[in-house]
Short mmCIF file of C-alpha atoms and ligand atoms in Angstrom, two decimals:
data_model
loop_
_atom_site.label_atom_id
_atom_site.label_comp_id
_atom_site.label_asym_id
_atom_site.label_seq_id
_atom_site.Cartn_x
_atom_site.Cartn_y
_atom_site.Cartn_z
CA MET A 1 25.68 147.80 -85.28
CA ASN A 2 27.04 150.30 -82.41
CA VAL A 3 25.32 152.16 -80.55
CA ILE A 4 24.37 154.69 -82.85
CA ALA A 5 22.32 151.65 -84.72
CA ALA A 6 21.41 150.35 -81.84
CA SER A 7 19.76 153.69 -80.80
CA ALA A 8 18.07 155.02 -84.17
CA LEU A 9 16.03 151.51 -83.61
CA LEU A 10 14.34 152.77 -80.01
CA ARG A 11 14.04 156.35 -82.17
CA ALA A 12 12.66 154.57 -84.85
CA ASN A 13 9.12 156.69 -85.00
CA ALA A 14 11.15 159.75 -83.19
CA ASP A 15 10.03 161.42 -87.65
CA ASP A 16 6.93 160.76 -87.21
CA GLU A 17 6.10 162.15 -83.55
CA PRO A 18 3.37 164.91 -83.80
CA PRO A 19 4.64 168.59 -83.34
CA PHE A 20 3.26 171.92 -81.26
CA GLN A 21 5.10 169.07 -78.16
CA GLY A 22 5.81 170.95 -75.06
CA GLU A 23 3.84 173.39 -72.39
CA GLY A 24 1.88 177.21 -73.78
CA GLU A 25 -1.16 178.12 -74.77
CA MET A 26 -0.50 178.41 -77.99
CA ARG A 27 0.97 174.61 -78.37
CA ARG A 28 -1.88 173.66 -77.22
CA LEU A 29 -4.73 175.77 -79.04
CA CYS A 30 -2.90 174.44 -82.56
CA ARG A 31 -2.92 170.97 -81.27
CA GLY A 32 -6.16 171.02 -81.63
CA PHE A 33 -6.15 173.30 -84.41
CA ASP A 34 -8.49 171.90 -87.96
CA TRP A 35 -4.99 173.30 -90.17
CA ASP A 36 -6.69 170.22 -92.59
CA ALA A 37 -9.00 173.14 -93.49
CA SER A 38 -6.66 176.36 -93.23
CA ALA A 39 -4.70 177.05 -96.86
CA LEU A 40 -0.92 175.49 -95.40
CA GLY A 41 -3.10 172.37 -95.73
CA SER A 42 -2.62 168.41 -93.41
CA VAL A 43 0.44 168.52 -90.82
CA ARG A 44 1.08 165.75 -92.74
CA GLN A 45 2.12 167.30 -95.62
CA TRP A 46 3.86 170.19 -94.39
CA SER A 47 7.07 169.84 -95.26
CA PRO A 48 9.72 169.81 -92.85
CA THR A 49 10.89 173.68 -92.94
CA LEU A 50 8.04 174.10 -91.98
CA ARG A 51 7.44 172.32 -89.60
CA ALA A 52 11.11 173.28 -87.74
CA LEU A 53 10.53 176.97 -87.97
CA ILE A 54 6.52 176.91 -86.22
CA ASP A 55 8.79 174.78 -84.01
CA VAL A 56 11.54 177.45 -83.50
CA MET A 57 9.00 180.28 -83.44
CA LEU A 58 6.08 178.84 -80.78
CA ALA A 59 9.09 178.82 -78.41
CA MET A 60 10.22 182.79 -78.98
CA PRO A 61 10.13 184.25 -75.60
CA ASN A 62 9.89 187.52 -76.63
CA PRO A 63 6.95 187.86 -79.75
CA ALA A 64 6.73 186.10 -82.56
CA MET A 65 5.38 184.57 -85.60
CA LEU A 66 4.40 183.40 -88.33
CA VAL A 67 3.22 184.02 -91.80
CA TRP A 68 3.53 181.03 -94.40
CA GLY A 69 2.44 181.23 -98.71
CA PRO A 70 0.71 183.10 -100.70
CA GLU A 71 -2.23 184.05 -98.44
CA PHE A 72 0.08 185.26 -95.47
CA VAL A 73 -1.07 181.92 -92.54
CA GLN A 74 -0.85 183.44 -89.71
CA VAL A 75 0.81 181.45 -86.76
CA TYR A 76 1.96 182.66 -83.57
CA ASN A 77 3.43 182.28 -79.84
CA ASP A 78 2.25 182.38 -76.93
CA ALA A 79 4.19 186.32 -76.16
CA TYR A 80 1.90 187.55 -79.63
CA ARG A 81 -1.85 187.03 -77.74
CA ASP A 82 -1.39 190.77 -76.48
CA ILE A 83 -0.62 192.06 -80.09
CA MET A 84 -3.10 190.68 -81.44
CA GLY A 85 -5.72 191.26 -79.26
CA ALA A 86 -9.64 190.78 -79.80
CA THR A 87 -7.84 189.23 -83.03
CA HIS A 88 -6.85 186.68 -80.93
CA PRO A 89 -7.93 183.13 -80.29
CA ALA A 90 -9.87 183.80 -83.82
CA GLY A 91 -7.05 184.65 -86.25
CA LEU A 92 -4.85 181.78 -85.77
CA GLY A 93 -4.29 179.91 -89.41
CA LEU A 94 -5.70 182.36 -91.75
CA GLY A 95 -4.89 184.52 -94.08
CA GLY A 96 -3.53 188.22 -92.71
CA GLN A 97 -6.05 190.03 -95.02
CA ALA A 98 -9.23 188.10 -93.77
CA SER A 99 -7.41 188.14 -90.55
CA SER A 100 -6.96 191.88 -90.26
CA PRO A 101 -8.57 192.99 -93.09
CA ASP A 102 -8.59 196.76 -91.27
CA THR A 103 -4.94 197.08 -90.83
CA TRP A 104 -4.01 194.90 -94.23
CA HIS A 105 -3.51 197.95 -96.07
CA THR A 106 0.26 198.58 -93.94
CA ALA A 107 0.99 194.83 -93.75
CA ALA A 108 0.57 194.66 -97.38
CA PRO A 109 3.07 196.74 -98.52
CA LEU A 110 5.06 194.63 -96.44
CA TYR A 111 4.55 191.60 -96.87
CA ALA A 112 5.71 192.42 -100.80
CA ARG A 113 8.76 193.81 -100.29
CA VAL A 114 10.46 190.91 -97.21
CA LEU A 115 8.88 188.46 -100.90
CA THR A 116 11.67 190.49 -102.73
CA GLY A 117 13.98 188.88 -99.29
CA GLU A 118 14.50 192.49 -98.33
CA THR A 119 14.09 191.93 -94.27
CA VAL A 120 11.88 194.77 -93.22
CA TYR A 121 13.31 196.70 -90.10
CA ILE A 122 10.26 199.46 -88.02
CA VAL A 123 11.85 200.72 -85.05
CA ASP A 124 9.19 202.47 -81.72
CA ALA A 125 5.84 201.68 -84.64
CA ALA A 126 3.27 202.22 -81.61
CA ILE A 127 1.22 199.05 -81.22
CA PRO A 128 -1.23 200.21 -78.07
CA ILE A 129 -1.53 196.56 -76.59
CA MET A 130 -4.44 194.67 -73.66
CA ARG A 131 -3.07 195.06 -70.11
CA GLU A 132 -4.74 193.27 -67.78
CA GLY A 133 -8.12 194.13 -69.70
CA LEU A 134 -7.04 197.62 -70.29
CA LEU A 135 -5.43 198.92 -74.07
CA ASP A 136 -2.28 200.77 -72.99
CA ASP A 137 0.57 202.57 -75.00
CA ALA A 138 3.21 200.47 -76.49
CA TRP A 139 5.87 200.71 -78.76
CA PHE A 140 7.85 198.12 -80.57
CA THR A 141 10.51 196.91 -82.51
CA VAL A 142 8.90 194.52 -85.45
CA ALA A 143 11.98 192.50 -87.90
CA TYR A 144 10.22 190.71 -90.73
CA VAL A 145 12.02 188.37 -91.93
CA PRO A 146 12.37 186.33 -94.80
CA VAL A 147 12.61 182.79 -94.75
CA ARG A 148 12.68 180.12 -97.63
CA ASP A 149 10.99 175.94 -98.36
CA HIS A 150 13.26 174.06 -98.72
CA GLU A 151 14.18 174.81 -102.30
CA GLY A 152 15.65 178.08 -101.05
CA ILE A 153 12.16 180.31 -102.60
CA VAL A 154 11.00 182.89 -100.63
CA ALA A 155 8.03 181.56 -98.43
CA GLY A 156 6.93 183.62 -96.19
CA ALA A 157 8.18 185.54 -93.17
CA LEU A 158 9.23 185.24 -89.69
CA VAL A 159 7.41 188.29 -87.15
CA SER A 160 9.23 189.27 -84.43
CA MET A 161 8.91 191.91 -82.05
CA HIS A 162 11.08 193.55 -79.29
CA GLU A 163 9.28 195.92 -77.04
CA THR A 164 10.63 199.56 -77.05
CA THR A 165 7.98 201.40 -74.87
CA ASP A 166 10.62 202.03 -71.77
CA ARG A 167 12.62 203.73 -74.14
CA VAL A 168 10.47 205.62 -75.43
CA PHE A 169 8.91 206.93 -72.53
CA ALA A 170 12.54 207.33 -71.49
CA ASP A 171 13.48 209.14 -74.56
CA ARG A 172 10.23 211.82 -73.61
CA GLU A 173 11.16 212.46 -70.12
CA ASN A 174 14.60 214.14 -71.92
CA LEU A 175 12.65 216.44 -74.15
CA ARG A 176 10.18 217.50 -71.38
CA ILE A 177 13.39 218.81 -69.00
CA CYS A 178 14.65 220.46 -72.26
CA ALA A 179 11.18 221.85 -72.13
CA ALA A 180 10.82 222.96 -68.36
CA LEU A 181 14.22 224.38 -68.85
CA ASP A 182 13.26 227.39 -71.76
CA ARG A 183 10.53 227.49 -69.59
CA MET A 184 12.45 228.60 -66.56
CA ASN A 185 14.64 231.01 -68.20
CA ALA A 186 11.64 232.83 -70.44
CA ALA A 187 10.14 233.07 -66.67
CA ALA A 188 13.34 234.69 -65.74
CA ALA A 189 13.58 236.79 -67.76
CA VAL A 190 10.33 238.19 -67.52
CA ALA A 191 10.37 238.21 -63.93
CA ALA A 192 13.63 240.54 -64.45
CA ASP A 193 11.63 242.93 -66.27
CA VAL A 194 9.23 243.35 -63.67
CA GLN A 195 11.68 242.84 -60.16
CA PRO A 196 14.39 244.49 -58.32
CA ARG A 197 16.47 243.28 -62.20
CA VAL A 198 20.29 242.40 -59.02
CA LEU A 199 18.22 239.67 -56.94
CA VAL A 200 15.41 238.31 -60.28
CA ARG A 201 18.95 238.01 -61.75
CA ARG A 202 21.21 236.58 -59.26
CA ALA A 203 17.90 234.25 -58.02
CA ALA A 204 16.84 233.06 -61.90
CA ASP A 205 20.92 232.39 -62.71
CA GLN A 206 21.21 230.05 -59.43
CA LEU A 207 17.50 227.76 -60.33
CA LEU A 208 19.56 227.61 -63.97
CA ILE A 209 22.98 226.49 -62.43
CA GLU A 210 21.28 224.17 -60.18
CA SER A 211 18.41 222.42 -62.76
CA GLU A 212 21.36 222.35 -65.04
CA ARG A 213 24.05 220.55 -63.24
CA ALA A 214 20.82 218.33 -61.96
CA ARG A 215 20.01 217.84 -65.80
CA VAL A 216 22.94 216.59 -66.46
CA ASP A 217 24.21 214.54 -64.23
CA ALA A 218 20.28 212.97 -64.63
CA VAL A 219 20.94 212.55 -68.24
CA ALA A 220 24.03 211.40 -68.08
CA ALA A 221 23.16 208.67 -65.66
CA ARG A 222 20.39 207.03 -67.39
CA THR A 223 22.85 207.49 -70.95
CA PHE A 224 26.12 205.89 -69.14
CA ALA A 225 22.71 203.05 -67.99
CA GLU A 226 21.08 202.97 -70.98
CA ALA A 227 24.49 202.42 -73.15
CA ALA A 228 25.51 199.03 -70.66
CA TRP A 229 21.94 198.38 -70.94
CA GLU A 230 21.46 198.24 -74.44
CA SER A 231 25.69 196.86 -75.19
CA ALA A 232 24.06 194.10 -72.93
CA GLU A 233 20.95 193.15 -74.19
CA LYS A 234 22.23 193.16 -78.16
CA ALA A 235 25.39 190.71 -76.25
CA ARG A 236 22.49 188.92 -75.47
CA ALA A 237 19.93 188.46 -78.81
CA ASP A 238 22.84 188.14 -81.06
CA ALA A 239 24.60 185.17 -78.66
CA GLU A 240 20.48 183.44 -78.30
CA ALA A 241 20.25 185.01 -81.99
CA ALA A 242 23.37 182.12 -83.27
CA ASN A 243 22.55 180.77 -81.16
CA LEU A 244 19.39 180.11 -82.51
CA ALA A 245 20.23 180.16 -86.24
CA LYS A 246 21.93 177.00 -84.97
CA GLY A 247 20.20 175.28 -83.67
CA ARG A 248 17.86 175.89 -86.25
CA PHE A 249 19.86 174.82 -89.40
CA LEU A 250 20.44 171.64 -87.34
CA THR A 251 17.27 170.73 -86.90
CA VAL A 252 16.25 171.56 -90.77
CA MET A 253 20.16 169.54 -92.37
CA SER A 254 18.36 166.89 -90.19
CA HIS A 255 15.10 166.71 -91.53
CA GLU A 256 15.72 167.21 -94.31
CA LEU A 257 18.57 163.94 -94.64
CA ARG A 258 16.03 162.02 -93.34
CA THR A 259 13.72 161.64 -95.80
CA PRO A 260 15.64 160.89 -98.44
CA LEU A 261 16.65 157.77 -96.30
CA ASN A 262 13.77 157.00 -95.63
CA ALA A 263 12.49 156.98 -99.02
CA ILE A 264 16.30 154.32 -99.88
CA GLY A 265 15.07 151.37 -96.77
CA GLY A 266 11.85 151.72 -98.02
CA TYR A 267 12.78 150.69 -101.63
CA ALA A 268 15.45 148.41 -100.32
CA ASP A 269 12.16 146.52 -98.31
CA LEU A 270 10.25 146.48 -101.94
CA ILE A 271 12.72 144.56 -104.03
CA GLU A 272 14.44 142.21 -100.32
CA LEU A 273 10.60 141.62 -100.55
CA GLY A 274 9.93 139.96 -104.72
CA ILE A 275 8.75 142.92 -105.22
CA ARG A 276 10.39 143.64 -108.06
CA GLY A 277 11.21 140.03 -109.16
CA PRO A 278 13.33 137.55 -108.32
CA VAL A 279 16.56 137.93 -105.68
CA THR A 280 19.58 136.62 -105.23
CA PRO A 281 21.06 135.38 -102.07
CA VAL A 282 24.40 138.55 -102.96
CA MET A 283 21.61 140.53 -104.01
CA LEU A 284 20.33 139.76 -100.53
CA GLU A 285 23.24 140.40 -98.65
CA ASP A 286 23.81 143.32 -100.26
CA LEU A 287 20.52 143.88 -99.58
CA ARG A 288 21.24 144.36 -95.54
CA ARG A 289 24.62 146.13 -95.75
CA ILE A 290 22.52 149.10 -97.82
CA GLN A 291 20.35 148.57 -94.50
CA LEU A 292 23.08 148.94 -92.21
CA SER A 293 24.13 151.57 -93.67
CA LYS A 294 21.50 153.42 -93.65
CA GLN A 295 20.49 152.16 -89.81
CA HIS A 296 24.47 153.96 -89.57
CA LEU A 297 23.73 157.28 -91.33
CA LEU A 298 19.51 157.26 -89.31
CA GLY A 299 21.06 157.31 -85.96
CA LEU A 300 24.18 160.25 -86.78
CA ILE A 301 21.24 162.49 -88.12
CA ASN A 302 19.10 161.97 -85.16
CA ASP A 303 22.04 162.07 -82.76
CA VAL A 304 22.53 165.07 -84.23
CA LEU A 305 19.12 166.38 -83.67
CA ASP A 306 19.28 165.31 -80.70
CA TYR A 307 21.95 167.59 -79.70
CA ALA A 308 20.40 170.68 -82.14
CA LYS A 309 17.13 170.65 -79.59
CA LEU A 310 19.43 169.89 -76.93
CA GLU A 311 21.26 173.46 -77.66
CA THR A 312 17.79 174.83 -78.22
CA GLY A 313 15.92 173.42 -74.82
CA THR A 314 12.88 172.23 -76.90
CA LEU A 315 13.35 169.14 -76.57
CA ASP A 316 10.99 167.18 -74.12
CA TYR A 317 10.65 164.62 -71.08
CA ARG A 318 7.63 162.46 -70.55
CA PHE A 319 8.45 161.84 -66.65
CA GLY A 320 6.49 158.55 -65.35
CA ASP A 321 7.70 155.77 -63.10
CA ILE A 322 9.71 152.42 -64.97
CA ALA A 323 10.23 149.64 -63.85
CA VAL A 324 13.86 149.37 -63.61
CA TRP A 325 14.40 145.68 -64.57
CA VAL A 326 11.89 146.82 -67.49
CA ALA A 327 14.51 149.09 -68.93
CA LEU A 328 17.87 146.91 -68.11
CA SER A 329 15.60 144.37 -70.25
CA ALA A 330 15.28 146.15 -72.62
CA ALA A 331 18.55 147.15 -73.20
CA GLU A 332 20.20 144.26 -73.17
CA ALA A 333 17.98 142.71 -75.25
CA LEU A 334 19.15 145.53 -77.64
CA ILE A 335 22.58 145.30 -76.81
CA SER A 336 23.85 141.28 -76.10
CA PRO A 337 23.53 140.91 -80.41
CA ILE A 338 26.37 142.68 -80.65
CA ALA A 339 28.30 141.62 -78.28
CA GLN A 340 28.32 138.59 -78.83
CA SER A 341 29.37 139.01 -82.90
CA LYS A 342 32.27 140.42 -80.77
CA GLY A 343 33.18 137.83 -78.81
CA ILE A 344 31.99 139.24 -75.70
CA GLN A 345 30.41 137.87 -72.49
CA LEU A 346 27.59 140.54 -71.30
CA GLU A 347 26.43 139.99 -67.59
CA VAL A 348 23.59 141.68 -67.03
CA HIS A 349 22.69 141.31 -62.72
CA GLY A 350 18.73 141.80 -62.02
CA ALA A 351 16.97 144.37 -60.06
CA ASP A 352 14.57 144.28 -57.29
CA GLU A 353 10.74 144.13 -59.21
CA GLY A 354 9.83 146.61 -56.74
CA LEU A 355 12.98 149.62 -57.89
CA THR A 356 11.38 152.31 -59.46
CA VAL A 357 13.19 154.98 -60.93
CA HIS A 358 11.34 158.55 -62.42
CA ALA A 359 13.09 159.44 -65.45
CA ASP A 360 11.71 159.37 -69.56
CA HIS A 361 11.08 155.74 -70.50
CA ASP A 362 12.95 156.66 -74.23
CA LYS A 363 14.94 158.75 -72.72
CA LEU A 364 16.49 156.73 -70.52
CA CYS A 365 16.70 153.72 -72.84
CA GLN A 366 18.77 156.26 -75.72
CA ILE A 367 21.14 156.38 -72.14
CA LEU A 368 21.29 153.18 -70.96
CA VAL A 369 22.05 151.86 -74.31
CA ASN A 370 24.05 154.23 -75.23
CA LEU A 371 27.20 153.97 -72.54
CA LEU A 372 26.37 149.69 -73.20
CA SER A 373 27.21 150.17 -77.12
CA ASN A 374 30.61 151.91 -75.57
CA ALA A 375 31.26 149.63 -73.65
CA VAL A 376 31.11 147.25 -76.64
CA LYS A 377 32.79 149.11 -79.10
CA PHE A 378 35.12 150.24 -76.87
CA THR A 379 36.58 146.36 -75.36
CA ALA A 380 38.33 143.87 -77.36
CA HIS A 381 36.89 140.29 -78.59
CA GLY A 382 37.06 138.36 -75.67
CA GLY A 383 36.63 140.95 -73.20
CA GLN A 384 33.78 141.16 -70.43
CA VAL A 385 30.69 143.73 -69.45
CA ARG A 386 29.01 143.92 -66.59
CA PHE A 387 25.54 146.14 -65.88
CA SER A 388 24.56 145.91 -62.89
CA VAL A 389 22.10 149.14 -61.29
CA ALA A 390 22.42 149.71 -56.79
CA PRO A 391 20.06 151.13 -55.15
CA THR A 392 20.52 154.14 -52.40
CA ALA A 393 18.07 155.58 -50.50
CA HIS A 394 17.03 158.38 -52.72
CA LEU A 395 18.57 156.75 -55.79
CA VAL A 396 18.87 154.52 -58.03
CA LEU A 397 22.77 153.54 -59.98
CA PHE A 398 23.06 151.89 -62.84
CA HIS A 399 26.89 151.30 -63.66
CA VAL A 400 28.48 149.77 -67.26
CA ARG A 401 31.80 148.28 -66.61
CA ASP A 402 33.80 147.09 -69.14
CA SER A 403 37.17 145.24 -68.91
CA GLY A 404 37.70 147.72 -72.19
CA ILE A 405 41.12 149.69 -73.56
CA GLY A 406 40.28 152.95 -70.40
CA ILE A 407 40.77 156.54 -71.07
CA ALA A 408 43.15 158.15 -69.98
CA PRO A 409 42.96 160.35 -67.13
CA ASP A 410 43.06 164.36 -68.89
CA ALA A 411 40.17 162.41 -71.34
CA LEU A 412 38.12 162.08 -68.67
CA GLU A 413 36.41 165.07 -68.93
CA GLN A 414 36.87 165.64 -72.54
CA ILE A 415 35.11 162.72 -73.83
CA PHE A 416 31.23 164.67 -72.26
CA ALA A 417 32.22 167.15 -74.86
CA PRO A 418 30.88 166.99 -77.78
CA PHE A 419 32.00 165.51 -80.81
CA VAL A 420 34.61 164.19 -78.64
CA GLN A 421 36.58 161.14 -80.00
CA VAL A 422 39.32 159.91 -78.10
CA ARG A 423 42.24 158.02 -80.04
CA THR A 424 44.92 155.85 -78.18
CA ASP A 425 47.52 154.02 -80.13
CA ARG A 426 45.67 151.26 -79.67
CA ALA A 427 42.62 151.56 -81.17
CA ARG A 428 41.78 153.85 -85.00
CA LEU A 429 39.33 156.50 -84.46
CA GLN A 430 36.12 154.55 -84.21
CA GLU A 431 33.26 154.60 -85.85
CA GLY A 432 30.59 157.93 -83.44
CA THR A 433 30.09 161.13 -84.02
CA GLY A 434 31.46 161.72 -80.14
CA LEU A 435 28.06 163.35 -79.85
CA GLY A 436 27.20 159.99 -77.55
CA LEU A 437 28.41 161.14 -73.69
CA SER A 438 27.64 165.10 -74.39
CA ILE A 439 23.58 163.65 -75.29
CA SER A 440 23.05 161.19 -72.49
CA ARG A 441 24.56 163.29 -69.95
CA GLU A 442 22.44 166.28 -70.68
CA LEU A 443 19.52 163.93 -71.30
CA ALA A 444 21.06 163.02 -67.23
CA ARG A 445 21.22 165.53 -66.11
CA GLY A 446 17.53 166.64 -67.50
CA MET A 447 16.17 164.19 -65.72
CA GLY A 448 17.63 165.37 -62.10
CA GLY A 449 20.59 162.86 -62.09
CA ASP A 450 24.37 162.41 -63.55
CA ILE A 451 27.28 160.39 -65.61
CA THR A 452 30.43 160.37 -64.05
CA VAL A 453 33.21 157.42 -65.30
CA GLN A 454 35.58 155.64 -63.95
CA SER A 455 38.47 154.44 -65.70
CA ALA A 456 42.28 153.76 -66.26
CA PRO A 457 43.84 152.98 -69.86
CA ARG A 458 44.83 149.23 -70.92
CA GLU A 459 42.14 148.85 -67.37
CA GLY A 460 38.57 148.62 -68.67
CA SER A 461 35.68 152.71 -67.42
CA THR A 462 32.89 151.85 -65.08
CA PHE A 463 30.33 154.15 -66.70
CA THR A 464 28.59 155.53 -63.47
CA LEU A 465 23.85 156.50 -64.54
CA THR A 466 22.68 157.99 -61.27
CA LEU A 467 19.01 158.36 -61.54
CA PRO A 468 16.35 160.02 -58.35
CA ARG A 469 14.27 157.18 -57.24
CA ARG A 470 10.60 156.82 -57.05
CA LEU A 471 10.17 155.22 -53.53
CA ALA A 472 6.88 153.19 -52.71
P1 ADP B 1 31.16 159.01 -80.11
O1 ADP B 1 31.07 156.72 -79.76
O2 ADP B 1 30.06 158.50 -80.67
O3 ADP B 1 32.43 158.48 -80.15
P2 ADP B 1 30.28 159.22 -76.98
O4 ADP B 1 30.37 160.69 -77.32
O5 ADP B 1 29.99 158.41 -77.35
O6 ADP B 1 30.77 159.18 -78.63
O7 ADP B 1 32.24 158.51 -77.18
C1 ADP B 1 33.69 160.12 -76.77
C2 ADP B 1 34.72 159.41 -76.69
O8 ADP B 1 34.64 159.59 -75.10
C3 ADP B 1 34.75 158.00 -77.83
O9 ADP B 1 35.32 158.60 -79.28
C4 ADP B 1 35.55 157.44 -76.78
O10 ADP B 1 37.80 158.02 -76.49
C5 ADP B 1 35.24 157.41 -75.83
N1 ADP B 1 34.81 156.83 -74.71
C6 ADP B 1 33.53 156.14 -75.36
N2 ADP B 1 33.41 155.40 -74.14
C7 ADP B 1 34.27 154.86 -73.32
C8 ADP B 1 34.81 153.18 -73.19
N3 ADP B 1 33.69 152.59 -72.69
N4 ADP B 1 35.77 153.04 -73.23
C9 ADP B 1 37.12 153.39 -73.87
N5 ADP B 1 36.58 154.95 -73.99
C10 ADP B 1 34.99 156.03 -73.67
#
């Protein structure tokens, strides 16, 4: 067993976590919604793809809605509530036609195009919305993006909206200035007929030159500012879209990989229990290896999933006050068999019973198990690993010290970067993804703490996790 297999044990049930975890009215409404009675059916039957898409949609900052299945069942995010107007919250979980029978004739042909795999854009659609209790003019550019189910068939659409009201108003302002100038020209021409010609001509010309200059300046400044804003906005949107797509891909892949893996474990269990017939000792040994490999692969997948959640900012923390000795014992219980099997002496220095940290219990254990597994992994037979705790006035420091191969000075920061594994002349590239430390550090930072390291080649390493102390 290694870091990943051990942390997989801690998170064996993460897959069964109910969806819609986190803050916000729509997540709350989705949690309380009777999906069994909707066309989408029971949440437990939803494909991982649908779950992941809804997760991503709910996390989007701009108004977004996922429509799914032959009835175009709607699930939308907090920002989309204004768009729904009076149909919120009744429209949640309803088919498109049932939710908005009056406007369905305009939406239906759009969705028909999306179902063929086409992404449909509508630029500057006028969609009045409720703002502070009043109906307000607003314009949006809307993208209808086809989304596919796990079999690759278009099963719905992600509707994503970007408000363009400000630009539409700016365009109108430009038109208004041009029209005013035209009127001024016409007025000057009329005046010239009834007033002394030269004076009026001069005054009108001067006025025209000045207003033309002001107009050109204003338009140039606006065009420049708009171009700058648009390119910054586009760069930001591109980066966001790329990040979302990456996170979505990793999440969907991780879910898709875990399902068959759980089946492998389940069938191996059935055989091991003798349900399929008598099992010989050789077969039992093979089954044990199947289970170990399954745990290992599950650990790798869980790491990739955690990393994807960190990248897309969709990881939730459940903070509580945790007795340090409890976390210490949980991590020790998981690591001591591994240390024993490698002939490594594991020394754990207990903490005061009253010592408490403010953290997420599972994530704290995940970090400790990762640091301890690394210590055991990178220490040779006969070495030592020492696990101790040192409180300060406001912090608790967890030290994991090993007498292992150590780390070269130039690699000390690199090891916290994702997918980095350091090759040394003594150690072949070890099993793992190179994600453990990067995930652990992000988790520690997410809980108001950090992870640091002190090490020298062949002199062992000390990793220190710092967390805020909860004072009694
Ligand atoms: P993984 O263990 O999956 O490779 P980590 O992010 O946990 O990924 O570790 C990254 C790299 O940091 C490891 O591959 C190893 O080179 C180095 N490392 C981590 N912990 C130790 C340690 N206790 N002693 C020596 N090297 C370590």
